[in-house]
Amino acid sequence: MTDAVLRTVVRRETHSPRTVAMIVVAVLLLLVLAYAAVEIVLNLVGQPALLVAPGEALNAVVAAPTALLPVAFIVGGIVLALVGVLVLVLALKPGRLSRHEMAWGERAVVVDNGVVASAVAQHLSNESGIARDDIVVGVAHRSVDVTVRPPVGIPVDEAELRRLVEEEVTSYKLSPAVRTHLRVQRPDTKESR
C-alpha cells in the first residue's frame, strides 16, 4: 500500500463520518417541505389549513417588517445564525472514534482505546504485583488516566508506577500522542496524586 492510501485508511478508521448529522438535517428539511406541500394541496382543494394557509403565511411574511419590533428580528437572526454555525461546525469538524493509530514497525495499526487501556492495566499489574482488579485505566483522545487502588497495608511507590505507565504508553507510539496521569487511591484516604 502507498503512504497516501495508508493515511486515508487510518483516517477513516479513527474519525467518524458526519452521516447522522447530515441525515437529521435532511429529514428536518424534508419534513418542512412535506408540511408546505400538504398546506398547498389543502389550499388548492379548498380544505381548511392544518396550521396556516399558504396565503396567510405569505401575507404575514410580507407584513413582518412593519408588524414586528426590530428586537424580534435581531433575536430571530441570532437564533438562525447559531443554528447555522452549529450545522457548519458539525459539517466541517471531524468526529473522533475511540481509536488511536499505533506504529508497528513500518506499518500503522489502528487500535481501540479499550485495548490500549486493558494492555496498560495488565502490564502495570504484572510489573507491580497489584491485582488487575485494583487498576482502572481510561484512554481518551489525548490522555491516559490510571487509577490504582491498592489494598490497605500494601506499600506503593508512585514514582515507580508512573514510570511503568509512561514507558508502556510510550512504547505503543500512539498517534495522536497522549499524556499519562496516575492516581493512587487508598481506602483509608480520599485520594493522593
PDB file of C-alpha atoms in Angstrom:
ATOM      1  CA  MET A   1       0.000   0.000   0.000  1.00  0.00           C
ATOM      2  CA  THR A   2       1.182   3.508  -0.711  1.00  0.00           C
ATOM      3  CA  ASP A   3       1.595   6.050   2.072  1.00  0.00           C
ATOM      4  CA  ALA A   4      -1.348   8.100   0.793  1.00  0.00           C
ATOM      5  CA  VAL A   5      -3.656   5.083   0.758  1.00  0.00           C
ATOM      6  CA  LEU A   6      -2.485   4.036   4.207  1.00  0.00           C
ATOM      7  CA  ARG A   7      -3.090   7.532   5.609  1.00  0.00           C
ATOM      8  CA  THR A   8      -6.590   7.527   4.097  1.00  0.00           C
ATOM      9  CA  VAL A   9      -7.418   4.138   5.608  1.00  0.00           C
ATOM     10  CA  VAL A  10      -6.119   5.166   9.050  1.00  0.00           C
ATOM     11  CA  ARG A  11      -8.087   8.422   8.914  1.00  0.00           C
ATOM     12  CA  ARG A  12     -11.298   6.568   8.020  1.00  0.00           C
ATOM     13  CA  GLU A  13     -10.786   4.160  10.895  1.00  0.00           C
ATOM     14  CA  THR A  14     -10.057   6.844  13.512  1.00  0.00           C
ATOM     15  CA  HIS A  15     -12.598   9.516  12.512  1.00  0.00           C
ATOM     16  CA  SER A  16     -16.367   9.163  12.452  1.00  0.00           C
ATOM     17  CA  PRO A  17     -18.395  10.283   9.457  1.00  0.00           C
ATOM     18  CA  ARG A  18     -20.984  13.002   9.843  1.00  0.00           C
ATOM     19  CA  THR A  19     -23.716  10.828   8.383  1.00  0.00           C
ATOM     20  CA  VAL A  20     -26.039  11.107  11.387  1.00  0.00           C
ATOM     21  CA  ALA A  21     -25.903  14.922  11.456  1.00  0.00           C
ATOM     22  CA  MET A  22     -26.468  15.058   7.711  1.00  0.00           C
ATOM     23  CA  ILE A  23     -29.452  12.688   7.933  1.00  0.00           C
ATOM     24  CA  VAL A  24     -31.025  14.715  10.770  1.00  0.00           C
ATOM     25  CA  VAL A  25     -30.732  17.962   8.783  1.00  0.00           C
ATOM     26  CA  ALA A  26     -32.066  16.290   5.621  1.00  0.00           C
ATOM     27  CA  VAL A  27     -35.040  14.760   7.486  1.00  0.00           C
ATOM     28  CA  LEU A  28     -35.897  18.113   9.082  1.00  0.00           C
ATOM     29  CA  LEU A  29     -35.783  19.846   5.697  1.00  0.00           C
ATOM     30  CA  LEU A  30     -37.918  17.107   4.147  1.00  0.00           C
ATOM     31  CA  LEU A  31     -40.487  17.453   6.951  1.00  0.00           C
ATOM     32  CA  VAL A  32     -40.698  21.221   6.410  1.00  0.00           C
ATOM     33  CA  LEU A  33     -41.105  20.735   2.652  1.00  0.00           C
ATOM     34  CA  ALA A  34     -43.715  17.991   3.163  1.00  0.00           C
ATOM     35  CA  TYR A  35     -45.686  20.243   5.517  1.00  0.00           C
ATOM     36  CA  ALA A  36     -45.570  23.107   2.990  1.00  0.00           C
ATOM     37  CA  ALA A  37     -46.715  20.746   0.231  1.00  0.00           C
ATOM     38  CA  VAL A  38     -49.636  19.477   2.366  1.00  0.00           C
ATOM     39  CA  GLU A  39     -50.735  23.045   3.143  1.00  0.00           C
ATOM     40  CA  ILE A  40     -50.589  23.998  -0.545  1.00  0.00           C
ATOM     41  CA  VAL A  41     -52.574  20.926  -1.610  1.00  0.00           C
ATOM     42  CA  LEU A  42     -55.198  21.548   1.097  1.00  0.00           C
ATOM     43  CA  ASN A  43     -55.494  25.154  -0.081  1.00  0.00           C
ATOM     44  CA  LEU A  44     -55.884  24.061  -3.726  1.00  0.00           C
ATOM     45  CA  VAL A  45     -58.678  21.599  -2.942  1.00  0.00           C
ATOM     46  CA  GLY A  46     -60.492  24.106  -0.730  1.00  0.00           C
ATOM     47  CA  GLN A  47     -59.933  22.362   2.618  1.00  0.00           C
ATOM     48  CA  PRO A  48     -59.050  24.236   5.824  1.00  0.00           C
ATOM     49  CA  ALA A  49     -55.344  24.556   6.608  1.00  0.00           C
ATOM     50  CA  LEU A  50     -53.663  22.382   9.228  1.00  0.00           C
ATOM     51  CA  LEU A  51     -51.891  25.339  10.847  1.00  0.00           C
ATOM     52  CA  VAL A  52     -51.640  28.317   8.484  1.00  0.00           C
ATOM     53  CA  ALA A  53     -52.913  28.719   4.944  1.00  0.00           C
ATOM     54  CA  PRO A  54     -50.163  29.486   2.392  1.00  0.00           C
ATOM     55  CA  GLY A  55     -51.727  32.879   1.500  1.00  0.00           C
ATOM     56  CA  GLU A  56     -51.932  33.920   5.162  1.00  0.00           C
ATOM     57  CA  ALA A  57     -48.332  32.803   5.742  1.00  0.00           C
ATOM     58  CA  LEU A  58     -47.129  34.831   2.739  1.00  0.00           C
ATOM     59  CA  ASN A  59     -49.048  37.906   3.921  1.00  0.00           C
ATOM     60  CA  ALA A  60     -47.569  37.521   7.417  1.00  0.00           C
ATOM     61  CA  VAL A  61     -44.038  37.366   5.968  1.00  0.00           C
ATOM     62  CA  VAL A  62     -44.666  40.462   3.824  1.00  0.00           C
ATOM     63  CA  ALA A  63     -46.150  42.384   6.781  1.00  0.00           C
ATOM     64  CA  ALA A  64     -43.489  41.256   9.264  1.00  0.00           C
ATOM     65  CA  PRO A  65     -41.119  44.249   8.862  1.00  0.00           C
ATOM     66  CA  THR A  66     -43.823  46.684   9.938  1.00  0.00           C
ATOM     67  CA  ALA A  67     -45.678  44.411  12.375  1.00  0.00           C
ATOM     68  CA  LEU A  68     -42.742  43.170  14.455  1.00  0.00           C
ATOM     69  CA  LEU A  69     -40.325  45.083  16.606  1.00  0.00           C
ATOM     70  CA  PRO A  70     -36.698  45.271  15.456  1.00  0.00           C
ATOM     71  CA  VAL A  71     -35.739  43.281  18.576  1.00  0.00           C
ATOM     72  CA  ALA A  72     -37.691  40.286  17.239  1.00  0.00           C
ATOM     73  CA  PHE A  73     -35.684  40.406  14.003  1.00  0.00           C
ATOM     74  CA  ILE A  74     -32.414  40.627  15.922  1.00  0.00           C
ATOM     75  CA  VAL A  75     -33.330  37.687  18.167  1.00  0.00           C
ATOM     76  CA  GLY A  76     -34.517  35.651  15.178  1.00  0.00           C
ATOM     77  CA  GLY A  77     -31.329  36.468  13.292  1.00  0.00           C
ATOM     78  CA  ILE A  78     -29.167  35.434  16.234  1.00  0.00           C
ATOM     79  CA  VAL A  79     -31.055  32.136  16.595  1.00  0.00           C
ATOM     80  CA  LEU A  80     -30.715  31.392  12.869  1.00  0.00           C
ATOM     81  CA  ALA A  81     -27.018  32.325  12.962  1.00  0.00           C
ATOM     82  CA  LEU A  82     -26.413  29.976  15.909  1.00  0.00           C
ATOM     83  CA  VAL A  83     -28.202  27.121  14.150  1.00  0.00           C
ATOM     84  CA  GLY A  84     -26.157  27.835  11.026  1.00  0.00           C
ATOM     85  CA  VAL A  85     -22.879  27.846  12.964  1.00  0.00           C
ATOM     86  CA  LEU A  86     -23.832  24.585  14.668  1.00  0.00           C
ATOM     87  CA  VAL A  87     -24.606  22.903  11.343  1.00  0.00           C
ATOM     88  CA  LEU A  88     -21.381  24.296   9.855  1.00  0.00           C
ATOM     89  CA  VAL A  89     -19.288  23.009  12.782  1.00  0.00           C
ATOM     90  CA  LEU A  90     -20.900  19.571  12.501  1.00  0.00           C
ATOM     91  CA  ALA A  91     -20.172  19.539   8.786  1.00  0.00           C
ATOM     92  CA  LEU A  92     -16.540  20.646   8.969  1.00  0.00           C
ATOM     93  CA  LYS A  93     -15.160  19.378  12.271  1.00  0.00           C
ATOM     94  CA  PRO A  94     -14.044  15.758  12.116  1.00  0.00           C
ATOM     95  CA  GLY A  95     -15.631  13.395  14.569  1.00  0.00           C
ATOM     96  CA  ARG A  96     -13.406  11.136  16.614  1.00  0.00           C
ATOM     97  CA  LEU A  97     -13.772   7.451  17.215  1.00  0.00           C
ATOM     98  CA  SER A  98     -12.288   5.912  20.357  1.00  0.00           C
ATOM     99  CA  ARG A  99      -9.249   4.648  18.468  1.00  0.00           C
ATOM    100  CA  HIS A 100      -5.603   5.575  18.012  1.00  0.00           C
ATOM    101  CA  GLU A 101      -3.028   4.905  15.348  1.00  0.00           C
ATOM    102  CA  MET A 102      -0.159   2.838  16.695  1.00  0.00           C
ATOM    103  CA  ALA A 103       3.196   2.469  14.953  1.00  0.00           C
ATOM    104  CA  TRP A 104       4.114  -1.160  14.469  1.00  0.00           C
ATOM    105  CA  GLY A 105       7.469  -1.326  12.752  1.00  0.00           C
ATOM    106  CA  GLU A 106       6.986   0.388   9.419  1.00  0.00           C
ATOM    107  CA  ARG A 107       3.256  -0.202   9.470  1.00  0.00           C
ATOM    108  CA  ALA A 108       0.412   1.641  11.121  1.00  0.00           C
ATOM    109  CA  VAL A 109      -2.152  -0.252  13.149  1.00  0.00           C
ATOM    110  CA  VAL A 110      -5.462   1.171  14.334  1.00  0.00           C
ATOM    111  CA  VAL A 111      -6.098   0.123  17.911  1.00  0.00           C
ATOM    112  CA  ASP A 112      -9.201   0.660  20.025  1.00  0.00           C
ATOM    113  CA  ASN A 113      -8.773   2.724  23.190  1.00  0.00           C
ATOM    114  CA  GLY A 114     -10.205  -0.140  25.240  1.00  0.00           C
ATOM    115  CA  VAL A 115      -7.436  -2.434  24.027  1.00  0.00           C
ATOM    116  CA  VAL A 116      -4.802   0.143  24.990  1.00  0.00           C
ATOM    117  CA  ALA A 117      -6.403   0.564  28.430  1.00  0.00           C
ATOM    118  CA  SER A 118      -6.512  -3.176  29.025  1.00  0.00           C
ATOM    119  CA  ALA A 119      -2.900  -3.638  27.925  1.00  0.00           C
ATOM    120  CA  VAL A 120      -1.651  -0.818  30.184  1.00  0.00           C
ATOM    121  CA  ALA A 121      -3.601  -2.193  33.157  1.00  0.00           C
ATOM    122  CA  GLN A 122      -2.319  -5.744  32.607  1.00  0.00           C
ATOM    123  CA  HIS A 123       1.278  -4.560  32.194  1.00  0.00           C
ATOM    124  CA  LEU A 124       1.072  -2.471  35.365  1.00  0.00           C
ATOM    125  CA  SER A 125      -0.427  -5.408  37.250  1.00  0.00           C
ATOM    126  CA  ASN A 126       2.294  -7.794  36.047  1.00  0.00           C
ATOM    127  CA  GLU A 127       5.141  -5.407  36.848  1.00  0.00           C
ATOM    128  CA  SER A 128       3.903  -4.050  40.195  1.00  0.00           C
ATOM    129  CA  GLY A 129       2.236  -7.100  41.710  1.00  0.00           C
ATOM    130  CA  ILE A 130      -1.001  -5.173  42.282  1.00  0.00           C
ATOM    131  CA  ALA A 131      -4.115  -7.170  41.394  1.00  0.00           C
ATOM    132  CA  ARG A 132      -5.571  -6.388  37.977  1.00  0.00           C
ATOM    133  CA  ASP A 133      -8.953  -5.635  39.587  1.00  0.00           C
ATOM    134  CA  ASP A 134      -7.341  -2.822  41.602  1.00  0.00           C
ATOM    135  CA  ILE A 135      -6.185  -0.952  38.473  1.00  0.00           C
ATOM    136  CA  VAL A 136      -8.546   1.149  36.369  1.00  0.00           C
ATOM    137  CA  VAL A 137      -7.310   2.677  33.114  1.00  0.00           C
ATOM    138  CA  GLY A 138      -9.182   5.084  30.877  1.00  0.00           C
ATOM    139  CA  VAL A 139      -7.877   6.165  27.467  1.00  0.00           C
ATOM    140  CA  ALA A 140      -9.153   9.353  25.854  1.00  0.00           C
ATOM    141  CA  HIS A 141      -8.107  11.119  22.678  1.00  0.00           C
ATOM    142  CA  ARG A 142      -5.166  12.929  24.307  1.00  0.00           C
ATOM    143  CA  SER A 143      -4.704  11.284  27.715  1.00  0.00           C
ATOM    144  CA  VAL A 144      -4.342   8.007  29.590  1.00  0.00           C
ATOM    145  CA  ASP A 145      -5.731   8.096  33.148  1.00  0.00           C
ATOM    146  CA  VAL A 146      -4.625   5.351  35.515  1.00  0.00           C
ATOM    147  CA  THR A 147      -6.161   4.860  38.959  1.00  0.00           C
ATOM    148  CA  VAL A 148      -4.547   2.352  41.289  1.00  0.00           C
ATOM    149  CA  ARG A 149      -6.452   1.213  44.395  1.00  0.00           C
ATOM    150  CA  PRO A 150      -4.046  -0.988  46.359  1.00  0.00           C
ATOM    151  CA  PRO A 151      -5.373  -2.867  49.375  1.00  0.00           C
ATOM    152  CA  VAL A 152      -4.682  -1.493  52.843  1.00  0.00           C
ATOM    153  CA  GLY A 153      -1.169  -2.261  54.043  1.00  0.00           C
ATOM    154  CA  ILE A 154       0.382  -2.773  50.600  1.00  0.00           C
ATOM    155  CA  PRO A 155       3.211  -0.244  50.047  1.00  0.00           C
ATOM    156  CA  VAL A 156       3.118   1.543  46.691  1.00  0.00           C
ATOM    157  CA  ASP A 157       5.906   3.541  45.044  1.00  0.00           C
ATOM    158  CA  GLU A 158       4.034   6.139  42.976  1.00  0.00           C
ATOM    159  CA  ALA A 159       7.142   7.222  41.099  1.00  0.00           C
ATOM    160  CA  GLU A 160       7.812   3.639  40.010  1.00  0.00           C
ATOM    161  CA  LEU A 161       4.188   3.132  38.945  1.00  0.00           C
ATOM    162  CA  ARG A 162       4.273   6.396  36.981  1.00  0.00           C
ATOM    163  CA  ARG A 163       7.493   5.317  35.258  1.00  0.00           C
ATOM    164  CA  LEU A 164       5.995   1.918  34.347  1.00  0.00           C
ATOM    165  CA  VAL A 165       2.886   3.527  32.860  1.00  0.00           C
ATOM    166  CA  GLU A 166       4.813   6.170  30.910  1.00  0.00           C
ATOM    167  CA  GLU A 167       7.277   3.633  29.483  1.00  0.00           C
ATOM    168  CA  GLU A 168       4.482   1.302  28.422  1.00  0.00           C
ATOM    169  CA  VAL A 169       2.400   4.022  26.790  1.00  0.00           C
ATOM    170  CA  THR A 170       5.475   5.485  25.059  1.00  0.00           C
ATOM    171  CA  SER A 171       6.336   2.051  23.657  1.00  0.00           C
ATOM    172  CA  TYR A 172       2.979   1.983  21.820  1.00  0.00           C
ATOM    173  CA  LYS A 173       3.907   5.078  19.750  1.00  0.00           C
ATOM    174  CA  LEU A 174       0.307   6.282  19.666  1.00  0.00           C
ATOM    175  CA  SER A 175      -0.790   8.999  17.288  1.00  0.00           C
ATOM    176  CA  PRO A 176      -2.034  11.475  18.375  1.00  0.00           C
ATOM    177  CA  ALA A 177       0.330  11.403  21.343  1.00  0.00           C
ATOM    178  CA  VAL A 178      -1.205  11.036  24.803  1.00  0.00           C
ATOM    179  CA  ARG A 179      -0.292  12.327  28.278  1.00  0.00           C
ATOM    180  CA  THR A 180      -0.381   9.954  31.218  1.00  0.00           C
ATOM    181  CA  HIS A 181      -1.948  10.711  34.598  1.00  0.00           C
ATOM    182  CA  LEU A 182      -1.623   8.410  37.594  1.00  0.00           C
ATOM    183  CA  ARG A 183      -3.654   8.473  40.822  1.00  0.00           C
ATOM    184  CA  VAL A 184      -3.274   6.225  43.812  1.00  0.00           C
ATOM    185  CA  GLN A 185      -6.458   5.888  45.849  1.00  0.00           C
ATOM    186  CA  ARG A 186      -6.282   4.229  49.192  1.00  0.00           C
ATOM    187  CA  PRO A 187      -9.385   3.062  51.041  1.00  0.00           C
ATOM    188  CA  ASP A 188      -8.158   4.871  54.170  1.00  0.00           C
ATOM    189  CA  THR A 189      -7.537   8.218  52.398  1.00  0.00           C
ATOM    190  CA  LYS A 190      -9.613  10.151  49.903  1.00  0.00           C
ATOM    191  CA  GLU A 191      -7.057  10.473  47.107  1.00  0.00           C
ATOM    192  CA  SER A 192      -3.388  11.229  46.633  1.00  0.00           C
ATOM    193  CA  ARG A 193      -1.735  12.433  43.479  1.00  0.00           C
TER     194      ARG A 193
END
